[in-house]
Amino acid sequence: MSFINLCINTTKASQWSPGDTRSERSRIHGNGFRCGSSQDGGRGGLRGAPELPIVERRNWLIHQHYIRKDYDTCKAIIKEQLQETNGTCEYGIYVQALIMRLEGKIQQSLELFQSCAILNPSSADNLKQVARSLFLLGKHKAAIEFYHEAARLNEKDWEISHNLGLCYFFIKDLKHAEEQLNIALRINKHDKTFMMLGKVHLLAGETDKAAEVLRMAVEFSPENTELLTTLGLLFLQLGKYQKAFEHLGNALTFDPNNYKAILAAGSMMQTHGDFDVAMSKYRVAACAVPESPPLWNNIGMCFFGKKKYVAAISCLKRAHYMSPFDWKVLYNLGLVHLTMQQFASAFHFLSAAINLNPRMGELYMLLAVALTNLEDVENATRAYEQAATIDESNPLVNLNFAIFLYNHGDKKATLDQYQEMERKVNLLRDSNSTFEFDPELMDMAQKMGAALQVTEGLVWTKPGKDSKSKPNSGAASNAPGPPLGTNQALGQAMSSAASYSKNLQQPSGAVEGPPTPLEPEADVEKAPSPPTGPPGSPKPAESENPRPRTSKRKSKVEE
């Protein structure tokens, strides 16, 4: 039979004749085919297309309303479908569970996805959704079991491997997390997987591996501003300022309003003493996020560097109001009050910072300075002892303790602390050939050595250049040190950095003559969000800014 004859016969067969009964006519659909068996009269001689099973009949309509986000209509159709099928429509239950998850009803969505898994246990998608709901409920170990079961059904699924790595990350099983994320990258390279793998390496303390992973990620996705910003912040932590500036600049090229990159660039400028340029950057960043504690902290420390102490306190207290448990803000408040010789207030803020971060020796040292000026010698001695016990690399702690002991007549203990300070200095020199000392610190150490009659073996041979506050772990060193706070926060692409400021001054009380500086450490955490108004309070008159009697101190600058 030719093609034309076939079409004619098909058309004839699809039309009803005057002899058809009403019930037979009702079976004929708009597509021209009779829906019934060949036994219904044999008219036309063709078997009609069967109707869809009742279980699947409205799936297309459910899907249409779901992708249009018309969730109320979608749920009404699902309800009718489930009533007709006695609750056996898998797709209807699946979509209803997705809608409940979007509405925040995670437990109800979990129960519905479990029903789907019972109806169709061979579906990897159902098991993945059960695992996802368990993950959102914080039940990471149970989620891992379901993801492994889904992986048995579908071995080459990027999503399963990525989410397994995520679950292992949250239970701190870094070895398996790294393994699963590498499997996910072999299946399909994805920005999220690169970012997550970088976080795993950071949490394990492998900053070089983290930088390499992020470098590969930037090569794979060179216009991803989040990856560029994160890599720039990591280079900033490692002290590689040129590379940091390059990647942050690239991020701003693709997205000039990227407040994370703007804030990080401002932090770099602030670290190197360019307070006015940093403030101009913070004004731009302030338009993106108006309530950012780290931003107001940085603005406050810019005012502090410019010796606008009242404005600095105003901005820092605003940061403290928005983030009362941020120990860096409390540290900086204590530092500013020490500089203004308001020792009772400094004691209050430094004590609060110690309660939040009791493993930082420099906090105890600053507390001891405040207690010395409050004439509480006994507690000042205890604070210095605690600082010397905790701190393992900062020679400033031992130098300040030595000065304190010398001023109170204990020369034997003074010599012990001085020798410990020299040991730390030698270690810092050995670990970094480009090591430079703060000139004021060297001058104070030389005077102390002369007083103790140990100048022959003095390690301070050459005066160093007045360095531009490189991030470091020791008070006088420029060598990169362990980060302040938690590096792990780098997972959400937010960062903060603590930097040394050369304009900070040390209150008197613990030292005679030139005092010793307390310099900051580099830290990469989460990038802050900036405020929308002009930064800081109105600049106070110079008469409102009493100057301390002694010299420099360290501030915590967050990126």
Coordinates of C-alpha atoms in Angstrom, one line a residue:
M1 CA 0.0 0.0 0.0
S2 CA 1.4 3.4 -0.9
F3 CA 2.0 6.1 1.6
I4 CA -0.9 8.2 0.3
N5 CA -3.3 5.4 0.5
L6 CA -2.1 4.6 4.0
C7 CA -2.8 8.2 5.1
I8 CA -6.3 8.1 3.5
N9 CA -7.2 4.8 5.2
T10 CA -5.9 6.1 8.6
T11 CA -8.0 9.2 8.3
K12 CA -11.1 7.3 7.4
A13 CA -10.6 4.9 10.3
S14 CA -10.3 7.8 12.7
Q15 CA -13.7 9.3 11.9
W16 CA -16.9 8.1 13.5
S17 CA -19.8 6.9 11.4
P18 CA -23.5 7.6 11.9
G19 CA -23.9 4.1 13.1
D20 CA -21.6 4.5 16.1
T21 CA -23.2 4.5 19.5
R22 CA -22.8 7.5 21.9
S23 CA -20.4 5.6 24.2
E24 CA -18.2 4.7 21.2
R25 CA -18.2 8.3 20.0
S26 CA -17.0 9.5 23.4
R27 CA -13.9 7.3 23.2
I28 CA -12.6 9.2 20.1
H29 CA -10.1 11.9 21.2
G30 CA -8.9 15.0 19.5
N31 CA -5.9 13.2 18.0
G32 CA -8.2 11.3 15.7
F33 CA -7.7 7.8 17.2
R34 CA -10.3 5.6 18.8
C35 CA -9.4 4.6 22.4
G36 CA -10.7 1.1 22.7
S37 CA -10.1 -2.4 21.6
S38 CA -10.8 -3.9 18.2
Q39 CA -13.7 -5.7 19.7
D40 CA -15.9 -2.6 20.0
G41 CA -17.6 -3.1 16.7
G42 CA -14.6 -3.4 14.5
R43 CA -15.5 -0.1 12.8
G44 CA -12.4 1.1 10.9
G45 CA -10.5 -2.1 11.7
L46 CA -7.8 -0.3 13.8
R47 CA -6.9 -0.7 17.4
G48 CA -6.9 2.8 19.1
A49 CA -4.1 4.1 21.3
P50 CA -4.6 3.0 24.9
E51 CA -5.3 5.6 27.6
L52 CA -2.5 6.6 29.9
P53 CA -2.6 4.7 33.2
I54 CA -4.5 6.6 35.8
V55 CA -1.3 6.8 38.0
E56 CA 0.6 8.8 35.4
R57 CA -2.3 10.7 33.7
R58 CA -1.6 14.1 35.2
N59 CA 2.2 14.0 35.5
W60 CA 2.6 16.4 32.6
L61 CA 0.3 18.9 34.2
I62 CA 2.0 18.6 37.6
H63 CA 5.3 19.3 36.0
Q64 CA 4.1 22.3 34.1
H65 CA 2.7 24.0 37.2
Y66 CA 5.8 23.1 39.2
I67 CA 8.3 24.7 36.8
R68 CA 6.1 27.7 36.6
K69 CA 6.3 27.9 40.5
D70 CA 2.5 27.8 40.7
Y71 CA 2.8 25.7 43.8
D72 CA -0.8 26.1 45.1
T73 CA -2.4 24.8 41.8
C74 CA 0.3 22.1 41.6
K75 CA -0.5 20.8 45.1
A76 CA -4.3 20.8 44.3
I77 CA -3.6 18.7 41.2
I78 CA -1.3 16.3 43.2
K79 CA -4.0 15.9 45.8
E80 CA -6.6 14.8 43.2
Q81 CA -4.1 12.5 41.5
L82 CA -3.2 10.8 44.9
Q83 CA -6.9 10.4 45.7
E84 CA -7.5 8.7 42.4
T85 CA -4.5 6.4 42.7
N86 CA -4.8 5.7 46.4
G87 CA -1.5 7.4 47.1
T88 CA 0.5 5.3 44.6
C89 CA 1.5 8.1 42.2
E90 CA 5.3 8.3 42.6
Y91 CA 5.8 11.5 40.6
G92 CA 3.1 13.3 42.5
I93 CA 4.6 12.4 45.9
Y94 CA 8.1 13.4 44.6
V95 CA 7.0 16.9 43.5
Q96 CA 5.0 17.4 46.6
A97 CA 8.1 16.6 48.7
L98 CA 10.1 19.1 46.6
I99 CA 7.6 21.8 47.3
M100 CA 7.6 21.1 51.0
R101 CA 11.3 21.3 51.1
L102 CA 11.1 24.7 49.4
E103 CA 8.6 25.8 52.1
G104 CA 11.0 24.8 54.8
K105 CA 9.2 21.6 55.9
I106 CA 12.2 19.4 55.8
Q107 CA 10.9 16.6 58.0
Q108 CA 7.7 16.2 56.0
S109 CA 9.6 16.2 52.7
L110 CA 11.9 13.5 54.1
E111 CA 8.9 11.3 54.9
L112 CA 7.5 11.8 51.4
F113 CA 10.8 11.0 49.7
Q114 CA 11.0 7.9 51.8
S115 CA 7.5 6.9 50.4
C116 CA 8.9 7.4 46.9
A117 CA 11.9 5.2 47.7
I118 CA 9.5 2.5 48.9
L119 CA 7.4 2.7 45.7
N120 CA 10.5 2.6 43.5
P121 CA 13.5 1.3 45.4
S122 CA 15.6 1.1 42.2
S123 CA 15.6 4.8 41.6
A124 CA 18.9 6.6 42.5
D125 CA 17.1 10.0 42.4
N126 CA 14.7 9.0 45.2
L127 CA 17.6 7.9 47.4
K128 CA 19.5 11.1 46.6
Q129 CA 16.6 13.2 47.8
V130 CA 16.2 11.2 51.0
A131 CA 19.9 11.8 51.7
R132 CA 19.6 15.5 50.9
S133 CA 16.7 15.9 53.4
L134 CA 18.8 14.1 56.0
F135 CA 21.7 16.4 55.3
L136 CA 19.5 19.5 55.7
L137 CA 18.3 18.1 59.1
G138 CA 22.0 17.8 60.2
K139 CA 22.0 13.9 60.1
H140 CA 25.2 13.7 58.1
K141 CA 26.0 10.1 58.9
A142 CA 22.6 8.8 57.9
A143 CA 22.8 10.9 54.7
I144 CA 26.2 9.3 53.9
E145 CA 24.6 5.8 54.0
F146 CA 21.8 6.8 51.6
Y147 CA 24.3 8.5 49.3
H148 CA 26.4 5.3 49.2
E149 CA 23.3 3.3 48.4
A150 CA 22.5 5.7 45.5
A151 CA 26.1 5.5 44.3
R152 CA 25.6 1.7 43.9
L153 CA 22.8 2.4 41.5
N154 CA 24.6 5.2 39.7
E155 CA 28.3 5.1 40.0
K156 CA 29.2 8.1 37.8
D157 CA 27.0 10.7 39.3
W158 CA 28.9 14.0 40.1
E159 CA 26.2 15.1 42.5
I160 CA 26.4 12.0 44.7
S161 CA 30.2 12.2 45.0
H162 CA 30.2 16.0 45.7
N163 CA 27.5 15.7 48.4
L164 CA 29.3 12.7 50.0
G165 CA 32.4 14.9 50.2
L166 CA 30.3 17.6 51.8
C167 CA 28.9 15.2 54.4
Y168 CA 32.3 13.9 55.3
F169 CA 33.5 17.5 55.6
F170 CA 30.9 18.3 58.2
I171 CA 31.7 15.3 60.3
K172 CA 35.4 16.3 60.0
D173 CA 36.4 13.1 58.1
L174 CA 38.8 15.1 55.9
K175 CA 40.4 12.1 54.3
H176 CA 37.2 10.6 52.9
A177 CA 36.0 14.1 52.0
E178 CA 39.0 14.8 49.9
E179 CA 38.7 11.3 48.3
Q180 CA 35.0 11.9 47.3
L181 CA 35.6 15.4 46.0
N182 CA 38.5 14.2 43.8
I183 CA 36.1 11.5 42.4
A184 CA 33.5 14.2 41.7
L185 CA 36.1 16.3 39.8
R186 CA 37.1 13.3 37.7
I187 CA 33.5 12.8 36.8
N188 CA 32.8 16.5 36.1
K189 CA 34.8 19.6 36.9
H190 CA 32.6 22.1 38.8
D191 CA 33.3 25.3 40.6
K192 CA 31.5 24.2 43.8
T193 CA 33.6 21.1 44.0
F194 CA 36.9 23.0 43.6
M195 CA 35.8 25.4 46.3
M196 CA 34.9 22.7 48.7
L197 CA 38.1 20.8 48.1
G198 CA 40.0 24.0 48.8
K199 CA 38.2 24.3 52.1
V200 CA 39.1 20.7 53.0
H201 CA 42.8 21.4 52.5
L202 CA 42.5 24.7 54.5
L203 CA 40.9 22.8 57.4
A204 CA 43.7 20.3 57.3
G205 CA 46.3 23.1 57.4
E206 CA 47.5 22.4 53.8
T207 CA 47.5 25.9 52.5
D208 CA 49.8 25.1 49.6
K209 CA 47.4 22.4 48.3
A210 CA 44.5 24.7 48.8
A211 CA 46.2 27.4 46.7
E212 CA 46.9 24.8 44.0
V213 CA 43.3 23.6 43.9
L214 CA 42.0 27.2 43.7
R215 CA 44.5 28.0 41.0
M216 CA 43.2 25.1 38.9
A217 CA 39.7 26.2 39.6
V218 CA 40.5 29.7 38.3
E219 CA 42.0 28.2 35.2
F220 CA 38.9 26.2 34.6
S221 CA 36.6 29.1 35.3
P222 CA 38.6 32.3 34.9
E223 CA 35.6 34.7 35.2
N224 CA 34.3 33.3 38.5
T225 CA 34.7 36.3 40.9
E226 CA 34.1 34.1 44.0
L227 CA 37.1 31.9 43.1
L228 CA 39.3 34.9 42.2
T229 CA 38.4 36.6 45.5
T230 CA 39.0 33.5 47.6
L231 CA 42.4 32.8 45.9
G232 CA 43.4 36.4 46.4
L233 CA 42.5 36.2 50.1
L234 CA 44.5 33.0 50.4
F235 CA 47.6 34.7 48.8
L236 CA 47.0 37.6 51.2
Q237 CA 47.2 35.2 54.1
L238 CA 50.4 33.7 52.7
G239 CA 52.0 37.1 52.4
K240 CA 52.1 37.0 48.6
Y241 CA 50.7 40.5 48.2
Q242 CA 51.5 40.9 44.5
K243 CA 49.5 37.7 43.6
A244 CA 46.8 38.7 46.0
F245 CA 46.4 42.1 44.4
E246 CA 46.4 40.6 40.9
H247 CA 43.6 38.2 41.6
L248 CA 41.5 40.7 43.6
G249 CA 42.0 43.1 40.7
N250 CA 40.8 40.5 38.2
A251 CA 37.7 39.9 40.4
L252 CA 36.9 43.6 40.4
T253 CA 37.4 43.7 36.6
F254 CA 34.6 41.2 36.1
D255 CA 32.4 42.6 38.8
P256 CA 33.3 46.1 39.9
N257 CA 30.6 45.9 42.7
N258 CA 32.0 42.8 44.3
Y259 CA 32.1 44.0 47.9
K260 CA 34.2 41.0 49.0
A261 CA 37.1 41.9 46.7
I262 CA 36.7 45.6 47.4
L263 CA 36.9 45.0 51.1
A264 CA 39.9 42.7 50.7
A265 CA 41.7 45.3 48.6
G266 CA 40.9 48.0 51.2
S267 CA 42.3 45.7 53.9
M268 CA 45.6 45.3 52.0
M269 CA 45.9 49.1 51.7
Q270 CA 45.1 49.5 55.4
T271 CA 47.7 46.9 56.3
H272 CA 50.3 49.0 54.5
G273 CA 49.2 52.3 56.1
D274 CA 47.3 53.8 53.3
F275 CA 44.3 54.7 55.5
D276 CA 42.7 57.3 53.2
V277 CA 42.7 55.0 50.2
A278 CA 41.4 52.1 52.3
M279 CA 38.6 54.4 53.6
S280 CA 37.6 55.2 50.0
K281 CA 37.4 51.5 49.2
Y282 CA 35.3 50.9 52.3
R283 CA 32.8 53.6 51.2
V284 CA 32.2 51.8 48.0
A285 CA 31.9 48.4 49.8
A286 CA 29.5 50.0 52.2
C287 CA 26.8 50.3 49.6
A288 CA 26.5 46.5 49.2
V289 CA 26.0 45.3 52.8
P290 CA 25.0 48.0 55.4
E291 CA 25.4 45.9 58.5
S292 CA 28.9 44.3 58.5
P293 CA 30.8 44.0 61.8
P294 CA 34.2 43.3 60.1
L295 CA 33.7 46.4 57.9
W296 CA 33.0 48.7 60.8
N297 CA 36.0 47.1 62.6
N298 CA 38.3 48.0 59.7
I299 CA 36.9 51.5 59.5
G300 CA 37.4 51.9 63.2
M301 CA 41.1 50.8 62.9
C302 CA 41.6 53.2 60.0
F303 CA 40.5 56.0 62.3
F304 CA 42.8 54.6 64.9
G305 CA 45.7 54.6 62.5
K306 CA 45.0 58.3 61.8
K307 CA 44.9 59.0 65.6
K308 CA 41.2 59.7 65.5
Y309 CA 40.6 57.7 68.7
V310 CA 37.1 58.8 69.5
A311 CA 35.8 58.0 66.0
A312 CA 37.7 54.7 66.2
I313 CA 35.9 53.8 69.4
S314 CA 32.5 54.8 67.9
C315 CA 33.0 52.5 64.9
L316 CA 34.3 49.6 67.0
K317 CA 31.4 49.8 69.4
R318 CA 29.0 49.7 66.4
A319 CA 30.9 46.5 65.2
H320 CA 30.7 45.1 68.7
Y321 CA 26.9 45.8 68.8
M322 CA 26.4 43.9 65.6
S323 CA 28.7 41.0 66.6
P324 CA 29.1 40.9 70.4
F325 CA 31.1 37.6 70.3
D326 CA 33.8 38.7 67.9
W327 CA 37.0 38.6 70.0
K328 CA 38.9 40.7 67.4
V329 CA 36.6 43.6 67.9
L330 CA 37.0 43.3 71.6
Y331 CA 40.8 43.1 71.2
N332 CA 40.8 46.3 69.2
L333 CA 38.5 48.1 71.7
G334 CA 40.9 47.1 74.5
L335 CA 43.8 48.4 72.4
V336 CA 42.3 51.8 71.6
H337 CA 41.4 52.3 75.3
L338 CA 44.9 51.4 76.3
T339 CA 46.2 54.0 73.9
M340 CA 43.9 56.6 75.4
Q341 CA 45.1 55.5 78.9
Q342 CA 41.6 54.4 79.9
F343 CA 42.9 51.3 81.6
A344 CA 39.7 50.2 83.4
S345 CA 37.8 50.1 80.1
A346 CA 40.7 48.4 78.4
F347 CA 40.7 45.7 81.2
H348 CA 36.9 45.2 80.6
F349 CA 37.2 44.6 76.8
L350 CA 40.4 42.5 77.0
S351 CA 38.9 40.3 79.7
A352 CA 35.9 39.7 77.4
A353 CA 38.3 38.9 74.5
I354 CA 40.2 36.4 76.6
N355 CA 36.9 34.6 77.6
L356 CA 36.2 34.1 73.9
N357 CA 39.8 33.3 72.8
P358 CA 41.7 32.0 75.9
R359 CA 44.6 30.5 73.8
M360 CA 46.2 33.8 72.6
G361 CA 49.2 35.0 74.6
E362 CA 49.2 38.5 73.4
L363 CA 45.7 39.1 74.9
Y364 CA 47.1 38.2 78.3
M365 CA 50.1 40.5 77.7
L366 CA 47.8 43.5 77.0
L367 CA 45.7 42.6 80.0
A368 CA 48.9 42.6 82.1
V369 CA 49.8 46.1 80.8
A370 CA 46.3 47.4 81.8
L371 CA 46.6 45.8 85.2
T372 CA 50.1 47.3 85.7
N373 CA 48.7 50.7 85.1
L374 CA 45.8 49.9 87.5
E375 CA 48.5 49.1 90.1
D376 CA 47.4 45.5 90.5
V377 CA 50.9 44.0 90.5
E378 CA 49.9 40.5 91.6
N379 CA 47.3 39.9 88.8
A380 CA 49.6 41.6 86.3
T381 CA 52.3 39.1 87.2
R382 CA 49.8 36.2 86.7
A383 CA 48.7 37.6 83.4
Y384 CA 52.3 37.9 82.2
E385 CA 53.1 34.3 83.3
Q386 CA 50.0 33.0 81.5
A387 CA 51.1 34.9 78.3
A388 CA 54.6 33.5 78.5
T389 CA 53.3 30.0 79.0
I390 CA 50.9 30.1 76.1
D391 CA 52.9 32.0 73.5
E392 CA 55.7 30.1 71.7
S393 CA 56.9 32.5 69.0
N394 CA 56.4 36.1 70.0
P395 CA 59.5 37.6 71.6
L396 CA 57.6 40.8 72.6
V397 CA 55.7 38.9 75.3
N398 CA 58.9 37.9 77.0
L399 CA 60.5 41.4 76.5
N400 CA 57.5 43.1 78.1
F401 CA 57.5 40.6 80.9
A402 CA 61.2 41.2 81.4
I403 CA 60.7 45.0 81.6
F404 CA 57.9 44.4 84.1
L405 CA 60.1 42.2 86.3
Y406 CA 63.0 44.6 86.1
N407 CA 60.9 47.5 87.2
H408 CA 59.9 45.4 90.2
G409 CA 63.4 44.4 91.2
D410 CA 63.4 40.7 90.2
K411 CA 66.6 40.7 88.1
K412 CA 67.1 36.9 88.0
A413 CA 63.6 36.3 86.5
T414 CA 64.2 39.3 84.2
L415 CA 67.3 37.6 82.8
D416 CA 65.4 34.4 82.3
Q417 CA 62.7 36.2 80.3
Y418 CA 65.3 38.1 78.3
Q419 CA 67.1 34.9 77.3
E420 CA 63.8 33.3 76.3
M421 CA 63.1 36.4 74.1
E422 CA 66.6 36.0 72.4
R423 CA 65.8 32.3 71.8
K424 CA 62.6 33.2 70.0
V425 CA 64.3 35.8 68.0
N426 CA 67.0 33.4 66.8
L427 CA 64.3 30.9 65.8
L428 CA 62.5 33.5 63.8
R429 CA 65.7 34.5 62.1
D430 CA 66.5 30.9 61.2
S431 CA 63.1 30.3 59.8
N432 CA 63.1 33.5 57.6
S433 CA 66.3 34.9 56.1
T434 CA 64.5 38.2 55.2
F435 CA 63.4 38.7 58.8
E436 CA 63.4 42.4 59.9
F437 CA 62.9 43.7 63.5
D438 CA 60.9 46.7 64.5
P439 CA 63.5 49.5 65.3
E440 CA 61.7 50.4 68.5
L441 CA 61.7 46.9 69.7
M442 CA 65.4 46.6 69.0
D443 CA 66.1 49.8 70.8
M444 CA 64.2 48.7 73.9
A445 CA 65.9 45.3 73.8
Q446 CA 69.3 47.0 73.6
K447 CA 68.5 49.1 76.6
M448 CA 67.3 46.1 78.6
G449 CA 70.5 44.2 77.6
A450 CA 72.6 47.1 78.8
A451 CA 70.8 47.2 82.1
L452 CA 71.3 43.4 82.5
Q453 CA 74.9 43.7 81.3
V454 CA 74.5 41.1 78.6
T455 CA 75.1 43.4 75.6
E456 CA 78.1 41.3 74.4
G457 CA 75.9 38.4 73.3
L458 CA 73.1 40.7 72.0
V459 CA 71.3 39.4 69.0
W460 CA 70.3 42.9 67.8
T461 CA 73.3 43.6 65.6
K462 CA 71.8 45.7 62.8
P463 CA 68.9 48.0 63.0
G464 CA 66.2 46.8 60.7
K465 CA 64.1 48.9 58.3
D466 CA 60.8 50.1 59.6
S467 CA 58.8 47.4 57.9
K468 CA 55.3 48.0 56.5
S469 CA 53.5 45.6 58.9
K470 CA 53.7 42.3 57.1
P471 CA 51.5 39.6 58.5
N472 CA 53.4 37.6 61.0
S473 CA 53.0 35.4 64.0
G474 CA 55.6 37.1 66.2
A475 CA 55.3 40.5 67.6
A476 CA 58.5 41.7 66.0
S477 CA 58.6 39.4 63.0
N478 CA 57.5 39.7 59.4
A479 CA 57.4 35.9 59.0
P480 CA 54.0 34.5 58.1
G481 CA 52.5 32.9 61.2
P482 CA 49.4 30.8 62.1
P483 CA 46.1 32.5 61.3
L484 CA 44.0 34.2 63.8
G485 CA 40.5 32.7 64.1
T486 CA 39.4 29.9 61.9
N487 CA 40.7 29.4 58.4
Q488 CA 37.9 27.0 57.7
A489 CA 35.5 29.9 57.2
L490 CA 37.1 30.4 53.8
G491 CA 34.1 27.7 52.6
Q492 CA 31.6 30.5 52.1
A493 CA 34.3 32.8 50.4
M494 CA 34.5 35.3 53.3
S495 CA 37.8 36.5 54.8
S496 CA 39.3 38.5 57.5
A497 CA 42.9 39.5 58.2
A498 CA 44.7 40.9 61.2
S499 CA 47.5 43.2 60.4
Y500 CA 50.2 45.1 62.3
S501 CA 49.9 48.8 62.5
K502 CA 52.9 51.0 63.1
N503 CA 50.9 53.9 64.3
L504 CA 49.6 52.2 67.4
Q505 CA 51.0 53.3 70.7
Q506 CA 51.6 51.3 73.9
P507 CA 50.4 52.7 77.2
S508 CA 53.0 53.2 79.9
G509 CA 53.3 51.3 83.0
A510 CA 55.2 48.2 82.1
V511 CA 58.1 49.9 80.5
E512 CA 60.6 52.6 81.2
G513 CA 61.9 54.3 78.1
P514 CA 60.8 53.3 74.7
P515 CA 58.0 50.7 74.9
T516 CA 57.7 47.6 72.7
P517 CA 55.2 47.2 69.9
L518 CA 52.6 44.5 69.8
E519 CA 52.2 43.7 66.1
P520 CA 49.4 41.7 64.5
E521 CA 49.1 38.4 62.7
A522 CA 47.7 37.6 59.3
D523 CA 44.4 35.8 59.2
V524 CA 42.2 34.7 56.4
E525 CA 38.6 34.0 57.4
K526 CA 35.4 35.2 55.9
A527 CA 35.2 38.4 54.0
P528 CA 32.9 40.8 55.8
S529 CA 29.9 42.6 54.5
P530 CA 30.0 46.4 54.3
P531 CA 27.6 49.1 55.5
T532 CA 25.7 51.5 53.3
G533 CA 26.3 54.8 55.0
P534 CA 29.5 56.9 55.2
P535 CA 32.0 55.0 57.3
G536 CA 32.7 56.0 60.9
S537 CA 31.5 58.9 63.0
P538 CA 32.3 62.5 62.3
K539 CA 36.0 63.1 62.8
P540 CA 36.6 64.5 66.3
A541 CA 38.7 67.5 67.1
E542 CA 42.3 66.8 67.8
S543 CA 41.8 67.9 71.4
E544 CA 39.5 64.9 71.9
N545 CA 42.3 62.5 71.1
P546 CA 44.7 62.2 74.1
R547 CA 48.0 60.6 73.1
P548 CA 49.4 57.8 75.1
R549 CA 52.9 58.0 76.6
T550 CA 54.3 55.1 74.9
S551 CA 54.6 53.6 71.5
K552 CA 53.2 51.2 69.0
R553 CA 50.6 48.4 69.2
K554 CA 49.0 45.9 67.0
S555 CA 45.5 46.0 65.7
K556 CA 43.2 43.4 64.3
V557 CA 42.1 44.2 60.7
E558 CA 39.4 42.0 59.2
E559 CA 38.9 41.6 55.5

